[in-house]
XYZ file of C-alpha atoms in Angstrom:
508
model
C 94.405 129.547 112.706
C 92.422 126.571 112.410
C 92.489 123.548 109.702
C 89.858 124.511 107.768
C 91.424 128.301 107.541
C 94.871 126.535 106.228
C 92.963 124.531 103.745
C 91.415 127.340 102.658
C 94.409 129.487 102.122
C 95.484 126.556 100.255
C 92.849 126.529 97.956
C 93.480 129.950 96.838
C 97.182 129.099 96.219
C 96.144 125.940 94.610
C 93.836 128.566 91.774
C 96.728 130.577 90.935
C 96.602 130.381 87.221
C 100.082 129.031 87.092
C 99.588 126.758 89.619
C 96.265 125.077 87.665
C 98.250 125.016 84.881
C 101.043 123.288 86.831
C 98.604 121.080 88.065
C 97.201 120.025 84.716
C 100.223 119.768 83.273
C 101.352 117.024 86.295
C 98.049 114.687 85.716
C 98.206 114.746 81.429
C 101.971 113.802 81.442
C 101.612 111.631 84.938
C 98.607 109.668 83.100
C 100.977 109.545 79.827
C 103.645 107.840 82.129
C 101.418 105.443 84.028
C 100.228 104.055 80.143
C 103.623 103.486 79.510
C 105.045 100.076 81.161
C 108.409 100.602 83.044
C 108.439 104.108 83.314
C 106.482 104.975 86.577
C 105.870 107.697 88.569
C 109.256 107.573 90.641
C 111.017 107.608 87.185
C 108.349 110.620 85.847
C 108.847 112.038 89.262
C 112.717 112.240 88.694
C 113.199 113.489 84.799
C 110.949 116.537 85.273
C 112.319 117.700 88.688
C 115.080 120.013 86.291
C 111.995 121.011 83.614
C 109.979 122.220 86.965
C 113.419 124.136 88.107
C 113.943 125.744 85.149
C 109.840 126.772 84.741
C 110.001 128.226 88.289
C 113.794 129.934 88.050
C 111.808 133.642 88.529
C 109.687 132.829 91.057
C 110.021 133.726 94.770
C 111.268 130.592 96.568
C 108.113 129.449 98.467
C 106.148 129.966 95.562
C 108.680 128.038 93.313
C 108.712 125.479 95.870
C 104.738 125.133 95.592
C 104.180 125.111 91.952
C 106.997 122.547 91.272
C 105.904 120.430 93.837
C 102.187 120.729 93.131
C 103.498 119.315 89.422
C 105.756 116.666 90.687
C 102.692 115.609 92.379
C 100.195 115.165 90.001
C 102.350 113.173 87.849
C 102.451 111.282 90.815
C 99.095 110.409 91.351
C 98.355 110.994 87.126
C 100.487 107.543 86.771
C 98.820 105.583 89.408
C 95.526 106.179 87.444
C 97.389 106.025 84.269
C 98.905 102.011 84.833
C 94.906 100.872 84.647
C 94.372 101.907 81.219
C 96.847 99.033 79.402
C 96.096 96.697 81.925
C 92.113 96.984 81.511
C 92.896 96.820 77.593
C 95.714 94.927 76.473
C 96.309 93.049 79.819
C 99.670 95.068 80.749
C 100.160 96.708 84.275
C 101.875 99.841 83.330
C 102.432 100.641 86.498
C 103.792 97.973 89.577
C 100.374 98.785 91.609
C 98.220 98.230 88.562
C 99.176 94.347 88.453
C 95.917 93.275 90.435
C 94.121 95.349 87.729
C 94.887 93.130 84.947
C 93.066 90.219 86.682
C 89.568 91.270 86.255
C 89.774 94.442 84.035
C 91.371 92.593 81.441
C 88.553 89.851 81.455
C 85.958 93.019 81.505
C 87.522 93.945 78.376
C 87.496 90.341 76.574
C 83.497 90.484 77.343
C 82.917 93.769 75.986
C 82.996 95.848 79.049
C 85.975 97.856 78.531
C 84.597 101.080 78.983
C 82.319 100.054 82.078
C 86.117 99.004 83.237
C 87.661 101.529 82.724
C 85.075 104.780 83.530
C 84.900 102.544 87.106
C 88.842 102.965 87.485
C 88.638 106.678 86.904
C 85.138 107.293 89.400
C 87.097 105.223 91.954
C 90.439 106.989 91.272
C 88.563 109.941 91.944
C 86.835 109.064 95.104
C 89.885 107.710 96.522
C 91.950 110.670 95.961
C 88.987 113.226 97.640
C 88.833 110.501 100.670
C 92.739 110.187 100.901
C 92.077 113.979 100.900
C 90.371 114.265 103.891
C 91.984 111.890 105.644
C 95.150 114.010 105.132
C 93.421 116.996 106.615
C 91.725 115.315 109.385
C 94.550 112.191 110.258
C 98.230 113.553 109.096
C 98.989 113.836 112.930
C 97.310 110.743 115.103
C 98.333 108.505 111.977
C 101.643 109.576 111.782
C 102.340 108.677 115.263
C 100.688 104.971 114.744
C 103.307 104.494 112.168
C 105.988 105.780 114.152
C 105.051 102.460 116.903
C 105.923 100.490 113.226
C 109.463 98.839 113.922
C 111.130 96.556 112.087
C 109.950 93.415 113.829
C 105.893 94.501 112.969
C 106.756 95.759 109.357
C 107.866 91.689 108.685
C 104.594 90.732 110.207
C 102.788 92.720 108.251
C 104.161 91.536 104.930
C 104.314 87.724 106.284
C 100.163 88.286 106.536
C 100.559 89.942 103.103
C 102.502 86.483 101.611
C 99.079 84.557 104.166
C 96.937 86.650 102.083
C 97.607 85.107 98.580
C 95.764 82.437 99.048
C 93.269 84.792 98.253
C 94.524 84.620 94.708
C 94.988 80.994 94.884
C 92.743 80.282 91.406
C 91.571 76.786 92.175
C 94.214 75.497 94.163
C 96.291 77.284 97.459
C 99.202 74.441 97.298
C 99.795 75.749 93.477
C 99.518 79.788 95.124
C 101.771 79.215 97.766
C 104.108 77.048 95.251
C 104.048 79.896 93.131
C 104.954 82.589 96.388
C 108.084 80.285 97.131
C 109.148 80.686 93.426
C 108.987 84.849 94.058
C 110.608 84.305 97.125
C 113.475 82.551 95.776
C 113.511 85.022 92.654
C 113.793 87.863 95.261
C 116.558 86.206 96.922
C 119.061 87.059 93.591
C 121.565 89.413 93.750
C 123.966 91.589 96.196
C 122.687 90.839 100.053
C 121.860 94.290 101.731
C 122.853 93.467 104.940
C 126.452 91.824 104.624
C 127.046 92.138 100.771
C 127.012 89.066 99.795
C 126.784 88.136 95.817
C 123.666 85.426 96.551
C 122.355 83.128 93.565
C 124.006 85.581 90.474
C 126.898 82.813 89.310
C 129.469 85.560 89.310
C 126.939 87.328 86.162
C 127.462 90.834 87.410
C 123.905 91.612 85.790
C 122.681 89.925 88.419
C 123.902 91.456 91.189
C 121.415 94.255 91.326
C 118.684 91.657 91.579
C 115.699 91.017 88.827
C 113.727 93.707 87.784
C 109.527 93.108 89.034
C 108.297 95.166 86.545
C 110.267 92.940 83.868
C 108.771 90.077 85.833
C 105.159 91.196 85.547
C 105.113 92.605 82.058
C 106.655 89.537 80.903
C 103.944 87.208 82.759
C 101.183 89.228 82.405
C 101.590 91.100 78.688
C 103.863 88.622 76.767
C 101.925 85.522 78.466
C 98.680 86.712 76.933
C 100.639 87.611 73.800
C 101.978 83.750 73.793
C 98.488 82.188 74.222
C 97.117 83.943 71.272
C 100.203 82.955 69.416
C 100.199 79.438 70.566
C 97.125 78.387 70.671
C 95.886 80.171 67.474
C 93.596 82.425 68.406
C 93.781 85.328 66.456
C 90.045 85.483 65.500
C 88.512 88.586 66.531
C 85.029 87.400 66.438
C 85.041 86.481 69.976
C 85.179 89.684 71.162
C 81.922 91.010 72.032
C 81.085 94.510 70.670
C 81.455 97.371 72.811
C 78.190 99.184 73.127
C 77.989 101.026 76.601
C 80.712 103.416 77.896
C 79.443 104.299 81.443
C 78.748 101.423 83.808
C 75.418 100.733 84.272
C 73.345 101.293 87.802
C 74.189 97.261 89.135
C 77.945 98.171 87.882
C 77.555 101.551 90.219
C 75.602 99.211 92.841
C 78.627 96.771 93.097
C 81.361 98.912 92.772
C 80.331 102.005 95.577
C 81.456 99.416 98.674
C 84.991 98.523 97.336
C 85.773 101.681 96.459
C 84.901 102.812 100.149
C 86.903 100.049 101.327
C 89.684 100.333 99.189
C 90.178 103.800 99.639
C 90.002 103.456 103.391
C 92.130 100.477 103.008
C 94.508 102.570 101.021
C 94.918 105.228 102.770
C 96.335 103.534 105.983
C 98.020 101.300 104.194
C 99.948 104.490 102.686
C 100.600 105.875 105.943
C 103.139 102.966 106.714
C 106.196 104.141 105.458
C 107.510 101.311 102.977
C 104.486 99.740 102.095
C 103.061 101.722 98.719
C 101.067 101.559 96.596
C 101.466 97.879 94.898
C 100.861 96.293 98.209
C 97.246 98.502 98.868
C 96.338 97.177 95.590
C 96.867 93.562 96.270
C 95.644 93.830 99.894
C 92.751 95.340 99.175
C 91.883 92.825 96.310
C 92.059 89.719 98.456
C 90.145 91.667 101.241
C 87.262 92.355 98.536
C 88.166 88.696 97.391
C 87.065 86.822 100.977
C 84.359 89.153 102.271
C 82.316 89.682 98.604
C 79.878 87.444 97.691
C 80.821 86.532 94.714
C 84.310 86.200 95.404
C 84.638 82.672 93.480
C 83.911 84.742 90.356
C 86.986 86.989 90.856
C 89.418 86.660 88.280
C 86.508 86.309 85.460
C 85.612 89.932 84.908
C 83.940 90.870 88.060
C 84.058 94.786 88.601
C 84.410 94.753 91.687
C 88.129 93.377 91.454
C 88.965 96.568 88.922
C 87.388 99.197 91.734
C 88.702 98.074 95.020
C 92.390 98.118 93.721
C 92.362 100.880 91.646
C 90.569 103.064 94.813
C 93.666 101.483 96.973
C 96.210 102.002 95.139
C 95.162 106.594 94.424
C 93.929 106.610 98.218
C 97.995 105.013 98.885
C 99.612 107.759 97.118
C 97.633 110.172 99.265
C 98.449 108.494 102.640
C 101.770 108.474 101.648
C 101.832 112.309 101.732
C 101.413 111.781 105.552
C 104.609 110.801 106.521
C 106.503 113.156 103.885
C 105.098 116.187 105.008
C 104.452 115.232 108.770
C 107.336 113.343 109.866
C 109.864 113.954 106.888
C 109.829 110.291 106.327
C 109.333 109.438 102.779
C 106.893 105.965 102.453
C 108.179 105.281 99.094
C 110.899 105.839 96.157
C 108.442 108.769 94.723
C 107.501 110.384 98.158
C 111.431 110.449 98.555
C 111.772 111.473 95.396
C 109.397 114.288 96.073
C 111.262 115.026 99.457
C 114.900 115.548 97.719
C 113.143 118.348 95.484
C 111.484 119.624 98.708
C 114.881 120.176 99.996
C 116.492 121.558 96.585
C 114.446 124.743 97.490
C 115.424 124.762 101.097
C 112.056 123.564 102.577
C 112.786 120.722 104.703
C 109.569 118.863 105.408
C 108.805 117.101 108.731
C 106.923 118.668 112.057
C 108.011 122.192 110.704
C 106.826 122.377 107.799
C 103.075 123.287 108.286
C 104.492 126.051 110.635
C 107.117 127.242 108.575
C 105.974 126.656 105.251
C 102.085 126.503 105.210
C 101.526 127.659 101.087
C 103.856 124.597 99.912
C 102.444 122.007 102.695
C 98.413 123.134 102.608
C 98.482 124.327 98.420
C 100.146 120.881 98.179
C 97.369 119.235 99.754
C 94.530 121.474 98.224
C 96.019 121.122 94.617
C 95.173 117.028 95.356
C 91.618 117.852 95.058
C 92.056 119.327 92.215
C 93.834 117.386 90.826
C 91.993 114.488 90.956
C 89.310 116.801 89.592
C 91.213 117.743 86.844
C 92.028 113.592 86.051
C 88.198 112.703 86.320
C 87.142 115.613 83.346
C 90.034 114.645 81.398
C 90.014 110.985 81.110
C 86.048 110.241 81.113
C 85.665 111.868 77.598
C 88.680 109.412 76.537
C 86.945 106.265 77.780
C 85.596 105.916 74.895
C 88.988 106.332 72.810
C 90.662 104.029 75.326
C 87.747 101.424 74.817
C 88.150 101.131 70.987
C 91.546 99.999 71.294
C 90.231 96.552 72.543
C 88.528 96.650 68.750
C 91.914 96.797 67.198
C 92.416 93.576 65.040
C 94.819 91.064 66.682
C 97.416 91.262 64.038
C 97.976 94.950 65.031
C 97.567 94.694 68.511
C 99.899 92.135 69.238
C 102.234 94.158 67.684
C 101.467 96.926 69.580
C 101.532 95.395 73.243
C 105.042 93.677 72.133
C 106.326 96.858 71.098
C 105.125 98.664 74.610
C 106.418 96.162 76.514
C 109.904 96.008 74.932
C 109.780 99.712 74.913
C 108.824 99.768 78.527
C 111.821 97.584 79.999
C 114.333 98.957 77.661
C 113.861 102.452 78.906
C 114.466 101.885 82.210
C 116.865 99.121 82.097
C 119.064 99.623 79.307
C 120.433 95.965 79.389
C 119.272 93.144 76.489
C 119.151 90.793 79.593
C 115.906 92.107 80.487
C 114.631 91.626 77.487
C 115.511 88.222 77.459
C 114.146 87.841 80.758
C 111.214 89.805 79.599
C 110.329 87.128 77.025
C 111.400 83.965 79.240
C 108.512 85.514 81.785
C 106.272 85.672 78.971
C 106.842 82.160 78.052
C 107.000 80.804 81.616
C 103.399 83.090 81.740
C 101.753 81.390 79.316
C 102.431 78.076 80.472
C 101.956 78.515 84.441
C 98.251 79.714 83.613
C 97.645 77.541 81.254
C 98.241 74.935 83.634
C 96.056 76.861 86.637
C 99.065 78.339 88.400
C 98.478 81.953 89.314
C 101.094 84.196 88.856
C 100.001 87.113 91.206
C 101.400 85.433 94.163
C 104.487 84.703 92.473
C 104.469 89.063 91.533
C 103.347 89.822 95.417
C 106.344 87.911 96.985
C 108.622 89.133 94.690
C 108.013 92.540 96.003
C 107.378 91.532 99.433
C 110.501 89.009 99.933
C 113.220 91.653 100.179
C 111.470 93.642 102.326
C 110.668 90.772 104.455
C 114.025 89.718 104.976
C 115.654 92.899 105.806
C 113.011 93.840 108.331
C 113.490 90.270 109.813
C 117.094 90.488 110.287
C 116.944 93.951 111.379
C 114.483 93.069 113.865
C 117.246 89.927 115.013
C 120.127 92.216 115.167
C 118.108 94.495 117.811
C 117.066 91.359 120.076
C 120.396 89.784 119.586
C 119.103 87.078 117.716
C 115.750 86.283 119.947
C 112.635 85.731 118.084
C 110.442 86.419 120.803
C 110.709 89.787 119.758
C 108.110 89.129 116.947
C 105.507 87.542 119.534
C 106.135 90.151 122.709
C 105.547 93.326 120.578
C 101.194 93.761 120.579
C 101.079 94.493 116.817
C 103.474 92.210 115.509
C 101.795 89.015 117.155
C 98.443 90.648 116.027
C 99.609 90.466 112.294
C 101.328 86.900 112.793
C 98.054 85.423 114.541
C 96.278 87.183 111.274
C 98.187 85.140 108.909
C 98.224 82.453 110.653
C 94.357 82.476 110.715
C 94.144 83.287 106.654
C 96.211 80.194 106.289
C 94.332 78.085 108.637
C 90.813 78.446 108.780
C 89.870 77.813 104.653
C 91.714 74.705 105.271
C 89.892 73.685 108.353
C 86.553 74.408 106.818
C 87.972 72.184 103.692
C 88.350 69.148 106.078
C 85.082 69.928 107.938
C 83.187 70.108 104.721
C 84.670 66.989 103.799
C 83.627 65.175 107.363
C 80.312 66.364 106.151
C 80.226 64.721 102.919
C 81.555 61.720 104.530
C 78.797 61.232 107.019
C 76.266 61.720 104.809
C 77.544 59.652 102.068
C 77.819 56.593 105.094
């Protein structure tokens, strides 16, 4: 049978009326949990896995298999669409990958353009999920066995050009960015050492031997730091906000945003593929990317809509491409996709190069319930926009409230300690005070995410070379990746002394 005769058989599993329900039912309470900070999809993911076995107990066990898994996944992809809501509106990622959101969506918002925001997050949700879609169909096999080539020594290359990369989101300055990317470095560094077990920077606090919590991190710099300036610097007028007349973006808004959703969906998608690398870091990559080559990439960080498209199209086209290595390989790419994997194998359907031979209605209704899907998010949150948009109109004495109560909520509920809501409010101090004094936080988020990951694949890649580093620079992709961030770090500087040679000579 050929690909297009799978899909197809997929599609008609997909329109069972239980399994559109299913489906529906995934997106509403996935969008639901990407609104809500700290929750997140793996979390979502994880407390309905017994609703879905109890809703499918008298089903046959493929078909069980496919509707609960067609559910698990929408809630999935529902919350990575879901995060961009509160951080468009109230400047709170609810979601880890929605961070790079908050930087221009939140600014849209302050000028009145909430809804032009946030209808642009759900078209480019959209089109990233249809071309994640179709790059499923056509790629799952030659891009599965790219990322099999990935070892350890060219997964730390790849996120050392990441840490390269935030200069990108160096504001004004890159020697306050990369100060900042040190700081999440050395955050990242607390708690129990995977490798040798070593209790590293926790003072014998056994709270901090499980490390610091990002999302705590970001809510607290991102939510609680905006929450602090209004506080401290008084500005709880509402008459600065401009009024929101237009839902829809306009044509130029269309114009601007069709090219990084393209690339941010492409950009996604691959970036998916590579087991380990999710969602958050699409988002940020993508963002910088759309940063250096637009324009207008000064204005980034001011409201441009461009920097709420790319990374919201990276970040749905990432959940896809993760898919690839699940059901390909039967290597999960992230805590979800494993997630997703242990229910798999709760109904005896082990996924990897079997699966699609063995079990065609869960792999290809899977895949054709996507489309759907993502259908199913575009009709139900464009009528919202509107509802979402009016939020921004909410008096500051009652949002503030509101945004302290979420983010509290958030933390607590998948914490459970009163540290991190200490630590919560310390970030949101620290927050207000790092940007009011022009240091960007993003890079201090991004290495915090990346810095674990870094070092593990770093001394993994050591043990196997017995300690030589040449293994970074004799492997093709690696020294690709490391001549990459070396050039991201070197040439804006280089330019910066040429320009200055410039000003010199003419000047004498």
């Amino acid at each position: 049978m050929s690909t297009l005769q799978f899909l197809a058989d997929g599609f008609s599993i997909a329109f069972q009326w239980h399994n559109l329900l299913f489906a529906f039912v995934g997106v509403l309470i996935g969008t639901a949990v990407g609104v809500l900070p700290g929750i997140g999809p793996m979390s979502g993911v994880a407390l309905l896995i017994p609703v879905t076995a109890t809703l499918t107990s008298g089903m046959a066990s493929g078909d069980a298999a496919a509707s609960s898994i067609i559910l698990l996944a929408g809630v999935y992809y529902g919350a990575m669409y879901g995060g961009s809501t509160t951080s468009i509106l109230l400047n709170t990622p609810g979601e880890s990958s929605s961070v790079v959101t908050t930087l221009d969506g939140y600014q849209m918002a302050q000028q009145g353009r909430a809804g032009a925001a946030l209808s642009i997050a759900a078209i480019g949700s959209f089109v990233a999920g249809i071309i994640a879609l179709i790059g499923l169909v056509l790629l799952a096999e030659p891009l599965s066995n790219v990322a099999l080539k990935f070892g350890p020594a060219e997964y730390f290359s790849l996120m050392l050009l990441g840490l390269a990369a935030v200069s990108g989101l160096a504001g004004n300055s890159i020697t306050k960015a990369l100060i900042m990317t040190v700081v999440g470095l050395m955050l990242g560094t607390i708690g129990i050492d995977a490798v040798s077990g070593i209790a590293r920077f926790t003072y014998d606090q056994p709270i901090l031997f499980g490390g610091l919590e990002f999302l705590t991190i970001a809510v607290g710099l991102f939510a609680l730091g905006e929450v602090f300036k209004t506080i401290f610097e008084k500005d709880g007028e509402d008459g600065h906000i401009a009024k929101i007349n237009r839902i829809l973006p306009t044509k130029q808004d269309m114009k601007d945003s069709t090219a990084p959703i393209v690339r941010g969906s492409l950009l996604g998608f691959f970036i998916g593929v590579l087991p380990g690398a999710g969602a958050t870091l699409a988002s940020f990559f993508s963002y910088i990317t759309e940063k250096k080559i637009n324009k207008n990439g000064n204005k980034f960080g001011t409201g441009r809509i461009e920097g709420v498209a790319a990374p919201e199209a990276a970040n749905n086209a990432a959940s896809g491409g993760a898919m690839i290595p699940l059901l390909t390989l039967g290597i999960p790419g992230s805590g979800t996709t494993a997630i997703l994997m242990g229910a798999l194998i709760m109904y005896n359907i082990q996924p990897g190069p079997l699966l699609f031979d063995e079990h065609p209605e869960v792999a290809w209704g899977l895949i054709a319930s996507m489309f759907i899907g993502n259908l199913m998010l575009l009709i139900l949150n464009m009528p919202l926009v509107r509802v979402f948009a009016k939020i921004i109109d909410t008096p500051k004495k009652y949002l503030i409230p509101i945004i302290v109560a979420i983010s509290f909520f958030g933390v607590y509920a998948v914490q459970y300690t009163t540290f991190d809501l200490y630590l919560l409010l310390g970030c949101g101090i620290a927050g207000y005070f790092l940007t009011k004094n022009d240091f960007p936080v993003a890079p201090l988020v991004l290495a915090l995410v990346l810095g674990p990951m870094i070092e593990n694949n770093m001394r993994r890649a050591l043990t196997i070379s017995n300690g030589d580093f040449m293994i970074f620079a004799e492997r093709g992709l690696s020294l690709t990746f490391l001549i990459a961030a070396a050039a991201w770090l070197l040439i804006p500087l280089l330019l910066k002394l040429r320009g200055k040679k410039v000003i010199i000579n003419e000047e004498g």
